[in-house]
Amino acid sequence: TQSTRPQRLLGAVQQNATRGDPRSVVKTIDQFCKHKEWAMNVGDEKGCILDSVVSELNPATVLELGTYCGYSTVRIASLLPPHARLITLEFNPHFAAVARQIIAWAGLQDKVLLVEGASGDWIPKMKEQFGVKTFDLVFLDHWKDRYLPDTKLMEECGLLRKGSVLLADNVVCPGTPDYLQYVRNSPRYNSQYFRSHLEYTKAEDGLEKSVFLG
Ligand SMILES: O=C(NCCCCc1cc2cnccc2s1)c1cc(-c2ccc(F)cc2)cc(O)c1O
Ligand SMILES: [Mg+2]
Protein backbone atom coordinates (compact mmCIF):
# COMPACT_ATOMS: atom_id res chain seq x y z
CA THR A 1 0.00 0.00 0.00
CA GLN A 2 1.05 3.59 -0.60
CA SER A 3 2.78 5.28 2.33
CA THR A 4 1.26 8.42 3.81
CA ARG A 5 3.04 11.72 4.38
CA PRO A 6 3.21 11.17 8.16
CA GLN A 7 4.74 7.73 7.53
CA ARG A 8 7.34 9.23 5.17
CA LEU A 9 8.09 11.88 7.80
CA LEU A 10 8.51 9.15 10.46
CA GLY A 11 10.85 7.28 8.10
CA ALA A 12 13.01 10.38 7.71
CA VAL A 13 13.23 10.75 11.50
CA GLN A 14 14.17 7.06 11.99
CA GLN A 15 16.83 7.29 9.28
CA ASN A 16 18.33 10.70 10.10
CA ALA A 17 17.64 11.71 13.70
CA THR A 18 19.57 10.47 16.74
CA ARG A 19 17.50 8.44 19.22
CA GLY A 20 16.99 10.38 22.45
CA ASP A 21 17.98 13.70 20.88
CA PRO A 22 14.88 15.95 20.55
CA ARG A 23 16.81 18.70 18.74
CA SER A 24 17.88 16.28 15.99
CA VAL A 25 14.26 15.07 15.63
CA VAL A 26 13.04 18.69 15.24
CA LYS A 27 15.84 19.52 12.77
CA THR A 28 15.13 16.39 10.69
CA ILE A 29 11.41 17.18 10.41
CA ASP A 30 12.11 20.80 9.42
CA GLN A 31 14.63 19.65 6.75
CA PHE A 32 12.08 17.14 5.41
CA CYS A 33 9.33 19.77 5.23
CA LYS A 34 11.57 22.42 3.65
CA HIS A 35 13.16 20.18 1.01
CA LYS A 36 10.85 17.20 0.49
CA GLU A 37 7.17 17.68 1.47
CA TRP A 38 5.33 20.50 3.23
CA ALA A 39 3.51 19.40 6.40
CA MET A 40 1.45 21.33 8.95
CA ASN A 41 4.00 21.35 11.78
CA VAL A 42 4.31 24.68 13.61
CA GLY A 43 7.78 24.88 12.01
CA ASP A 44 11.07 26.43 13.11
CA GLU A 45 10.22 30.16 12.94
CA LYS A 46 7.02 29.93 15.01
CA GLY A 47 8.68 27.07 16.91
CA CYS A 48 11.30 29.46 18.30
CA ILE A 49 8.51 31.73 19.58
CA LEU A 50 6.84 28.65 21.14
CA ASP A 51 10.17 27.71 22.76
CA SER A 52 10.58 31.17 24.30
CA VAL A 53 7.04 31.17 25.75
CA VAL A 54 7.57 27.67 27.25
CA SER A 55 11.02 28.50 28.65
CA GLU A 56 9.81 31.74 30.24
CA LEU A 57 6.73 30.07 31.77
CA ASN A 58 8.44 26.86 32.96
CA PRO A 59 5.02 25.12 33.09
CA ALA A 60 4.29 22.04 35.21
CA THR A 61 1.12 21.02 33.32
CA VAL A 62 0.66 21.61 29.59
CA LEU A 63 -2.23 20.77 27.24
CA GLU A 64 -1.64 20.58 23.48
CA LEU A 65 -4.70 20.45 21.21
CA GLY A 66 -3.58 18.92 17.91
CA THR A 67 -0.56 16.58 17.98
CA TYR A 68 -0.29 15.75 14.24
CA CYS A 69 3.17 14.08 14.00
CA GLY A 70 4.39 15.32 17.38
CA TYR A 71 6.73 18.08 16.18
CA SER A 72 5.50 20.74 18.65
CA THR A 73 5.00 18.03 21.29
CA VAL A 74 8.73 17.27 21.07
CA ARG A 75 9.66 20.99 21.11
CA ILE A 76 7.56 21.65 24.22
CA ALA A 77 8.37 18.43 26.12
CA SER A 78 12.13 18.88 25.59
CA LEU A 79 11.93 22.19 27.51
CA LEU A 80 9.84 20.97 30.48
CA PRO A 81 11.29 20.50 33.99
CA PRO A 82 11.70 16.86 35.21
CA HIS A 83 8.26 16.26 36.80
CA ALA A 84 6.24 18.37 34.37
CA ARG A 85 3.63 16.68 32.19
CA LEU A 86 2.26 17.35 28.71
CA ILE A 87 -1.15 15.98 27.64
CA THR A 88 -1.61 16.11 23.85
CA LEU A 89 -4.89 15.38 22.04
CA GLU A 90 -5.04 14.01 18.49
CA PHE A 91 -8.27 13.20 16.60
CA ASN A 92 -6.78 11.12 13.77
CA PRO A 93 -5.65 7.63 14.91
CA HIS A 94 -3.09 7.37 12.10
CA PHE A 95 -1.49 10.70 13.03
CA ALA A 96 -1.51 9.58 16.70
CA ALA A 97 0.27 6.32 15.84
CA VAL A 98 3.02 8.19 13.97
CA ALA A 99 3.31 10.83 16.72
CA ARG A 100 3.77 8.17 19.42
CA GLN A 101 6.77 6.78 17.49
CA ILE A 102 8.31 10.22 16.90
CA ILE A 103 7.87 11.21 20.57
CA ALA A 104 9.45 7.87 21.60
CA TRP A 105 12.33 8.39 19.13
CA ALA A 106 13.03 11.71 20.87
CA GLY A 107 13.02 9.86 24.24
CA LEU A 108 10.20 12.00 25.64
CA GLN A 109 7.49 9.36 26.11
CA ASP A 110 7.69 9.59 29.94
CA LYS A 111 6.72 13.30 29.90
CA VAL A 112 3.95 13.01 27.31
CA LEU A 113 0.46 11.51 27.48
CA LEU A 114 -1.04 11.26 23.98
CA VAL A 115 -4.85 10.93 24.05
CA GLU A 116 -6.89 10.08 20.96
CA GLY A 117 -10.24 11.75 20.43
CA ALA A 118 -12.04 15.07 20.05
CA SER A 119 -11.24 18.08 22.26
CA GLY A 120 -14.94 18.74 22.96
CA ASP A 121 -15.30 15.23 24.39
CA TRP A 122 -12.05 15.12 26.38
CA ILE A 123 -11.82 18.63 27.92
CA PRO A 124 -14.76 18.02 30.33
CA LYS A 125 -13.10 14.75 31.47
CA MET A 126 -9.55 16.06 32.08
CA LYS A 127 -9.90 16.46 35.85
CA GLU A 128 -11.50 13.06 36.58
CA GLN A 129 -9.50 11.05 33.99
CA PHE A 130 -6.01 12.52 34.41
CA GLY A 131 -6.09 14.22 37.81
CA VAL A 132 -5.48 17.62 36.22
CA LYS A 133 -6.26 20.65 38.42
CA THR A 134 -5.47 23.51 36.00
CA PHE A 135 -3.23 23.93 32.95
CA ASP A 136 -0.30 26.37 33.11
CA LEU A 137 -0.05 26.43 29.31
CA VAL A 138 -2.43 25.40 26.50
CA PHE A 139 -1.08 25.21 22.91
CA LEU A 140 -4.01 25.42 20.45
CA ASP A 141 -3.21 23.86 17.08
CA HIS A 142 -6.29 21.78 16.20
CA TRP A 143 -9.46 22.56 14.19
CA LYS A 144 -9.43 26.32 13.80
CA ASP A 145 -13.17 26.61 14.42
CA ARG A 146 -12.77 24.78 17.74
CA TYR A 147 -10.31 27.28 19.33
CA LEU A 148 -13.11 29.52 20.66
CA PRO A 149 -15.64 26.90 21.84
CA ASP A 150 -12.85 24.88 23.49
CA THR A 151 -11.47 27.97 25.26
CA LYS A 152 -14.93 28.71 26.67
CA LEU A 153 -15.23 25.02 27.63
CA MET A 154 -11.88 25.13 29.49
CA GLU A 155 -13.06 28.24 31.37
CA GLU A 156 -16.33 26.54 32.30
CA CYS A 157 -14.57 23.34 33.43
CA GLY A 158 -12.26 25.35 35.72
CA LEU A 159 -9.16 24.21 33.83
CA LEU A 160 -7.66 27.73 33.68
CA ARG A 161 -6.31 29.69 36.63
CA LYS A 162 -5.10 33.31 37.01
CA GLY A 163 -1.93 33.39 34.88
CA SER A 164 -2.69 30.38 32.65
CA VAL A 165 -1.34 31.04 29.15
CA LEU A 166 -3.12 30.15 25.89
CA LEU A 167 -0.78 30.07 22.86
CA ALA A 168 -2.65 29.71 19.56
CA ASP A 169 -1.12 28.73 16.21
CA ASN A 170 -2.48 29.85 12.80
CA VAL A 171 -4.41 32.88 13.98
CA VAL A 172 -3.82 34.47 10.52
CA CYS A 173 -3.42 31.40 8.23
CA PRO A 174 -5.73 29.47 8.06
CA GLY A 175 -7.08 32.01 10.59
CA THR A 176 -9.24 31.93 13.71
CA PRO A 177 -11.17 35.21 13.54
CA ASP A 178 -13.82 34.49 16.20
CA TYR A 179 -11.15 33.29 18.68
CA LEU A 180 -8.96 36.37 18.07
CA GLN A 181 -11.89 38.74 18.51
CA TYR A 182 -12.76 37.01 21.81
CA VAL A 183 -9.33 36.94 23.48
CA ARG A 184 -8.46 40.45 22.24
CA ASN A 185 -11.69 42.04 23.51
CA SER A 186 -12.43 40.03 26.64
CA PRO A 187 -11.48 41.75 29.94
CA ARG A 188 -10.49 38.27 31.18
CA TYR A 189 -7.44 38.02 28.87
CA ASN A 190 -4.27 39.97 28.14
CA SER A 191 -3.51 39.12 24.53
CA GLN A 192 -0.39 39.64 22.41
CA TYR A 193 0.28 38.84 18.73
CA PHE A 194 3.66 37.40 17.64
CA ARG A 195 3.92 38.01 13.90
CA SER A 196 5.66 35.26 11.93
CA HIS A 197 5.09 33.16 8.81
CA LEU A 198 3.14 30.05 7.89
CA GLU A 199 5.48 27.11 8.42
CA TYR A 200 8.01 26.65 5.58
CA THR A 201 6.44 29.48 3.50
CA LYS A 202 6.56 33.28 3.04
CA ALA A 203 2.86 33.71 3.84
CA GLU A 204 2.01 35.70 6.96
CA ASP A 205 0.90 33.81 10.05
CA GLY A 206 1.47 34.25 13.77
CA LEU A 207 0.92 33.06 17.30
CA GLU A 208 -1.46 34.75 19.74
CA LYS A 209 -0.41 34.57 23.40
CA SER A 210 -3.30 35.20 25.81
CA VAL A 211 -2.90 35.28 29.60
CA PHE A 212 -6.07 34.36 31.54
CA LEU A 213 -6.70 36.94 34.27
CA GLY A 214 -9.11 34.82 36.31
O1 LIG B 1 -5.63 22.39 10.15
C1 LIG B 1 -4.57 22.55 10.75
N1 LIG B 1 -4.35 21.94 11.93
C2 LIG B 1 -5.39 21.19 12.57
C3 LIG B 1 -5.51 19.72 12.17
C4 LIG B 1 -6.75 19.30 12.90
C5 LIG B 1 -6.90 17.95 13.39
C6 LIG B 1 -7.37 17.86 14.76
C7 LIG B 1 -8.65 18.09 15.26
C8 LIG B 1 -8.77 17.80 16.65
C9 LIG B 1 -9.89 17.83 17.49
N2 LIG B 1 -9.81 17.49 18.81
C10 LIG B 1 -8.63 17.10 19.33
C11 LIG B 1 -7.49 17.02 18.56
C12 LIG B 1 -7.57 17.40 17.21
S1 LIG B 1 -6.34 17.39 16.01
C13 LIG B 1 -3.49 23.38 10.17
C14 LIG B 1 -3.57 23.74 8.83
C15 LIG B 1 -2.56 24.52 8.24
C16 LIG B 1 -2.64 24.90 6.81
C17 LIG B 1 -3.11 23.99 5.86
C18 LIG B 1 -3.18 24.35 4.53
C19 LIG B 1 -2.79 25.63 4.13
F1 LIG B 1 -2.83 25.97 2.83
C20 LIG B 1 -2.32 26.54 5.06
C21 LIG B 1 -2.25 26.18 6.41
C22 LIG B 1 -1.46 24.94 9.01
C23 LIG B 1 -1.39 24.59 10.34
O2 LIG B 1 -0.35 24.99 11.12
C24 LIG B 1 -2.40 23.84 10.94
O3 LIG B 1 -2.29 23.56 12.28
MG1 LIG C 1 -0.78 24.78 13.16
Tab-separated table of C-alpha atoms and ligand atoms in Angstrom:
chain	number	residue	atom	x	y	z
A	1	THR	CA	0.000	0.000	0.000
A	2	GLN	CA	1.052	3.591	-0.605
A	3	SER	CA	2.781	5.285	2.326
A	4	THR	CA	1.256	8.420	3.812
A	5	ARG	CA	3.044	11.724	4.378
A	6	PRO	CA	3.212	11.174	8.156
A	7	GLN	CA	4.735	7.727	7.531
A	8	ARG	CA	7.340	9.230	5.171
A	9	LEU	CA	8.091	11.883	7.797
A	10	LEU	CA	8.507	9.152	10.460
A	11	GLY	CA	10.851	7.279	8.101
A	12	ALA	CA	13.006	10.383	7.707
A	13	VAL	CA	13.227	10.745	11.500
A	14	GLN	CA	14.167	7.063	11.992
A	15	GLN	CA	16.830	7.291	9.280
A	16	ASN	CA	18.333	10.704	10.100
A	17	ALA	CA	17.641	11.709	13.697
A	18	THR	CA	19.571	10.473	16.738
A	19	ARG	CA	17.495	8.442	19.216
A	20	GLY	CA	16.988	10.376	22.455
A	21	ASP	CA	17.978	13.695	20.877
A	22	PRO	CA	14.880	15.949	20.552
A	23	ARG	CA	16.812	18.703	18.736
A	24	SER	CA	17.876	16.281	15.988
A	25	VAL	CA	14.259	15.074	15.629
A	26	VAL	CA	13.041	18.688	15.239
A	27	LYS	CA	15.835	19.520	12.767
A	28	THR	CA	15.130	16.393	10.686
A	29	ILE	CA	11.410	17.183	10.414
A	30	ASP	CA	12.114	20.805	9.420
A	31	GLN	CA	14.627	19.649	6.750
A	32	PHE	CA	12.082	17.139	5.412
A	33	CYS	CA	9.333	19.766	5.232
A	34	LYS	CA	11.573	22.417	3.654
A	35	HIS	CA	13.163	20.180	1.007
A	36	LYS	CA	10.847	17.196	0.491
A	37	GLU	CA	7.173	17.677	1.471
A	38	TRP	CA	5.329	20.497	3.227
A	39	ALA	CA	3.511	19.405	6.397
A	40	MET	CA	1.452	21.329	8.949
A	41	ASN	CA	4.005	21.353	11.784
A	42	VAL	CA	4.311	24.677	13.608
A	43	GLY	CA	7.784	24.877	12.005
A	44	ASP	CA	11.066	26.428	13.108
A	45	GLU	CA	10.215	30.156	12.943
A	46	LYS	CA	7.015	29.929	15.005
A	47	GLY	CA	8.681	27.068	16.914
A	48	CYS	CA	11.298	29.461	18.298
A	49	ILE	CA	8.514	31.734	19.579
A	50	LEU	CA	6.838	28.652	21.137
A	51	ASP	CA	10.166	27.707	22.763
A	52	SER	CA	10.582	31.174	24.303
A	53	VAL	CA	7.045	31.169	25.749
A	54	VAL	CA	7.570	27.675	27.252
A	55	SER	CA	11.024	28.497	28.654
A	56	GLU	CA	9.811	31.738	30.244
A	57	LEU	CA	6.727	30.066	31.768
A	58	ASN	CA	8.441	26.861	32.962
A	59	PRO	CA	5.019	25.124	33.094
A	60	ALA	CA	4.288	22.036	35.209
A	61	THR	CA	1.120	21.022	33.316
A	62	VAL	CA	0.662	21.611	29.591
A	63	LEU	CA	-2.235	20.772	27.241
A	64	GLU	CA	-1.635	20.583	23.479
A	65	LEU	CA	-4.699	20.453	21.206
A	66	GLY	CA	-3.577	18.925	17.915
A	67	THR	CA	-0.563	16.582	17.977
A	68	TYR	CA	-0.288	15.754	14.244
A	69	CYS	CA	3.173	14.079	14.002
A	70	GLY	CA	4.386	15.317	17.383
A	71	TYR	CA	6.731	18.082	16.182
A	72	SER	CA	5.500	20.735	18.648
A	73	THR	CA	4.998	18.027	21.287
A	74	VAL	CA	8.728	17.267	21.066
A	75	ARG	CA	9.664	20.985	21.110
A	76	ILE	CA	7.563	21.648	24.219
A	77	ALA	CA	8.370	18.429	26.122
A	78	SER	CA	12.126	18.875	25.592
A	79	LEU	CA	11.929	22.186	27.510
A	80	LEU	CA	9.842	20.967	30.479
A	81	PRO	CA	11.289	20.503	33.991
A	82	PRO	CA	11.697	16.858	35.210
A	83	HIS	CA	8.256	16.258	36.796
A	84	ALA	CA	6.236	18.370	34.374
A	85	ARG	CA	3.635	16.680	32.195
A	86	LEU	CA	2.259	17.349	28.705
A	87	ILE	CA	-1.147	15.980	27.636
A	88	THR	CA	-1.614	16.106	23.852
A	89	LEU	CA	-4.894	15.379	22.044
A	90	GLU	CA	-5.041	14.006	18.486
A	91	PHE	CA	-8.267	13.205	16.597
A	92	ASN	CA	-6.781	11.120	13.769
A	93	PRO	CA	-5.645	7.634	14.910
A	94	HIS	CA	-3.088	7.365	12.102
A	95	PHE	CA	-1.487	10.700	13.033
A	96	ALA	CA	-1.515	9.580	16.700
A	97	ALA	CA	0.272	6.321	15.842
A	98	VAL	CA	3.016	8.193	13.969
A	99	ALA	CA	3.313	10.834	16.718
A	100	ARG	CA	3.774	8.166	19.423
A	101	GLN	CA	6.769	6.778	17.488
A	102	ILE	CA	8.310	10.215	16.904
A	103	ILE	CA	7.865	11.207	20.575
A	104	ALA	CA	9.452	7.870	21.597
A	105	TRP	CA	12.333	8.387	19.133
A	106	ALA	CA	13.029	11.708	20.874
A	107	GLY	CA	13.021	9.860	24.235
A	108	LEU	CA	10.195	11.997	25.637
A	109	GLN	CA	7.486	9.358	26.109
A	110	ASP	CA	7.686	9.587	29.938
A	111	LYS	CA	6.723	13.303	29.901
A	112	VAL	CA	3.948	13.013	27.309
A	113	LEU	CA	0.456	11.510	27.485
A	114	LEU	CA	-1.038	11.257	23.978
A	115	VAL	CA	-4.848	10.927	24.053
A	116	GLU	CA	-6.893	10.078	20.956
A	117	GLY	CA	-10.243	11.747	20.434
A	118	ALA	CA	-12.043	15.071	20.050
A	119	SER	CA	-11.244	18.075	22.265
A	120	GLY	CA	-14.941	18.742	22.957
A	121	ASP	CA	-15.305	15.225	24.390
A	122	TRP	CA	-12.055	15.123	26.384
A	123	ILE	CA	-11.816	18.626	27.921
A	124	PRO	CA	-14.759	18.017	30.331
A	125	LYS	CA	-13.099	14.753	31.470
A	126	MET	CA	-9.551	16.061	32.076
A	127	LYS	CA	-9.902	16.459	35.853
A	128	GLU	CA	-11.497	13.058	36.581
A	129	GLN	CA	-9.503	11.051	33.989
A	130	PHE	CA	-6.013	12.522	34.410
A	131	GLY	CA	-6.086	14.220	37.815
A	132	VAL	CA	-5.478	17.621	36.222
A	133	LYS	CA	-6.261	20.646	38.421
A	134	THR	CA	-5.471	23.510	35.996
A	135	PHE	CA	-3.232	23.934	32.946
A	136	ASP	CA	-0.298	26.367	33.108
A	137	LEU	CA	-0.053	26.426	29.308
A	138	VAL	CA	-2.428	25.399	26.496
A	139	PHE	CA	-1.084	25.208	22.905
A	140	LEU	CA	-4.012	25.420	20.453
A	141	ASP	CA	-3.213	23.865	17.076
A	142	HIS	CA	-6.289	21.783	16.202
A	143	TRP	CA	-9.456	22.556	14.192
A	144	LYS	CA	-9.434	26.324	13.796
A	145	ASP	CA	-13.174	26.611	14.416
A	146	ARG	CA	-12.772	24.785	17.742
A	147	TYR	CA	-10.310	27.279	19.326
A	148	LEU	CA	-13.110	29.524	20.661
A	149	PRO	CA	-15.636	26.897	21.841
A	150	ASP	CA	-12.851	24.876	23.491
A	151	THR	CA	-11.472	27.967	25.256
A	152	LYS	CA	-14.928	28.708	26.666
A	153	LEU	CA	-15.232	25.021	27.632
A	154	MET	CA	-11.880	25.134	29.486
A	155	GLU	CA	-13.058	28.240	31.368
A	156	GLU	CA	-16.328	26.539	32.298
A	157	CYS	CA	-14.566	23.339	33.428
A	158	GLY	CA	-12.257	25.346	35.717
A	159	LEU	CA	-9.163	24.209	33.828
A	160	LEU	CA	-7.658	27.734	33.679
A	161	ARG	CA	-6.305	29.691	36.630
A	162	LYS	CA	-5.101	33.312	37.015
A	163	GLY	CA	-1.929	33.386	34.877
A	164	SER	CA	-2.689	30.381	32.652
A	165	VAL	CA	-1.336	31.038	29.152
A	166	LEU	CA	-3.118	30.154	25.890
A	167	LEU	CA	-0.784	30.069	22.859
A	168	ALA	CA	-2.654	29.706	19.557
A	169	ASP	CA	-1.123	28.729	16.213
A	170	ASN	CA	-2.477	29.851	12.803
A	171	VAL	CA	-4.409	32.884	13.977
A	172	VAL	CA	-3.817	34.465	10.519
A	173	CYS	CA	-3.425	31.405	8.227
A	174	PRO	CA	-5.727	29.466	8.063
A	175	GLY	CA	-7.085	32.007	10.594
A	176	THR	CA	-9.237	31.927	13.714
A	177	PRO	CA	-11.169	35.209	13.538
A	178	ASP	CA	-13.816	34.493	16.195
A	179	TYR	CA	-11.149	33.285	18.678
A	180	LEU	CA	-8.959	36.367	18.071
A	181	GLN	CA	-11.890	38.736	18.513
A	182	TYR	CA	-12.761	37.011	21.811
A	183	VAL	CA	-9.329	36.943	23.479
A	184	ARG	CA	-8.456	40.453	22.239
A	185	ASN	CA	-11.692	42.035	23.508
A	186	SER	CA	-12.430	40.032	26.644
A	187	PRO	CA	-11.480	41.746	29.943
A	188	ARG	CA	-10.493	38.269	31.176
A	189	TYR	CA	-7.443	38.021	28.871
A	190	ASN	CA	-4.271	39.970	28.144
A	191	SER	CA	-3.511	39.124	24.526
A	192	GLN	CA	-0.386	39.644	22.411
A	193	TYR	CA	0.284	38.838	18.726
A	194	PHE	CA	3.657	37.396	17.640
A	195	ARG	CA	3.919	38.009	13.905
A	196	SER	CA	5.663	35.260	11.931
A	197	HIS	CA	5.092	33.157	8.805
A	198	LEU	CA	3.139	30.050	7.893
A	199	GLU	CA	5.479	27.105	8.422
A	200	TYR	CA	8.009	26.650	5.577
A	201	THR	CA	6.443	29.475	3.499
A	202	LYS	CA	6.558	33.279	3.044
A	203	ALA	CA	2.855	33.713	3.839
A	204	GLU	CA	2.012	35.697	6.961
A	205	ASP	CA	0.902	33.806	10.049
A	206	GLY	CA	1.468	34.251	13.766
A	207	LEU	CA	0.919	33.057	17.302
A	208	GLU	CA	-1.463	34.754	19.737
A	209	LYS	CA	-0.413	34.574	23.405
A	210	SER	CA	-3.295	35.203	25.808
A	211	VAL	CA	-2.898	35.285	29.603
A	212	PHE	CA	-6.067	34.363	31.544
A	213	LEU	CA	-6.695	36.945	34.273
A	214	GLY	CA	-9.113	34.817	36.308
B	1	LIG	O1	-5.633	22.385	10.147
B	1	LIG	C1	-4.572	22.547	10.750
B	1	LIG	N1	-4.355	21.945	11.928
B	1	LIG	C2	-5.393	21.189	12.567
B	1	LIG	C3	-5.512	19.723	12.175
B	1	LIG	C4	-6.746	19.304	12.904
B	1	LIG	C5	-6.897	17.948	13.392
B	1	LIG	C6	-7.371	17.865	14.760
B	1	LIG	C7	-8.650	18.085	15.258
B	1	LIG	C8	-8.769	17.795	16.650
B	1	LIG	C9	-9.887	17.831	17.492
B	1	LIG	N2	-9.810	17.488	18.809
B	1	LIG	C10	-8.631	17.098	19.331
B	1	LIG	C11	-7.494	17.024	18.564
B	1	LIG	C12	-7.574	17.399	17.215
B	1	LIG	S1	-6.342	17.388	16.011
B	1	LIG	C13	-3.491	23.385	10.174
B	1	LIG	C14	-3.567	23.739	8.829
B	1	LIG	C15	-2.557	24.521	8.237
B	1	LIG	C16	-2.643	24.902	6.813
B	1	LIG	C17	-3.108	23.989	5.861
B	1	LIG	C18	-3.182	24.353	4.533
B	1	LIG	C19	-2.786	25.630	4.131
B	1	LIG	F1	-2.834	25.973	2.831
B	1	LIG	C20	-2.317	26.542	5.056
B	1	LIG	C21	-2.251	26.181	6.412
B	1	LIG	C22	-1.463	24.942	9.006
B	1	LIG	C23	-1.393	24.595	10.343
B	1	LIG	O2	-0.345	24.992	11.118
B	1	LIG	C24	-2.397	23.837	10.937
B	1	LIG	O3	-2.292	23.556	12.276
B	2	MG	MG	-0.782	24.783	13.161
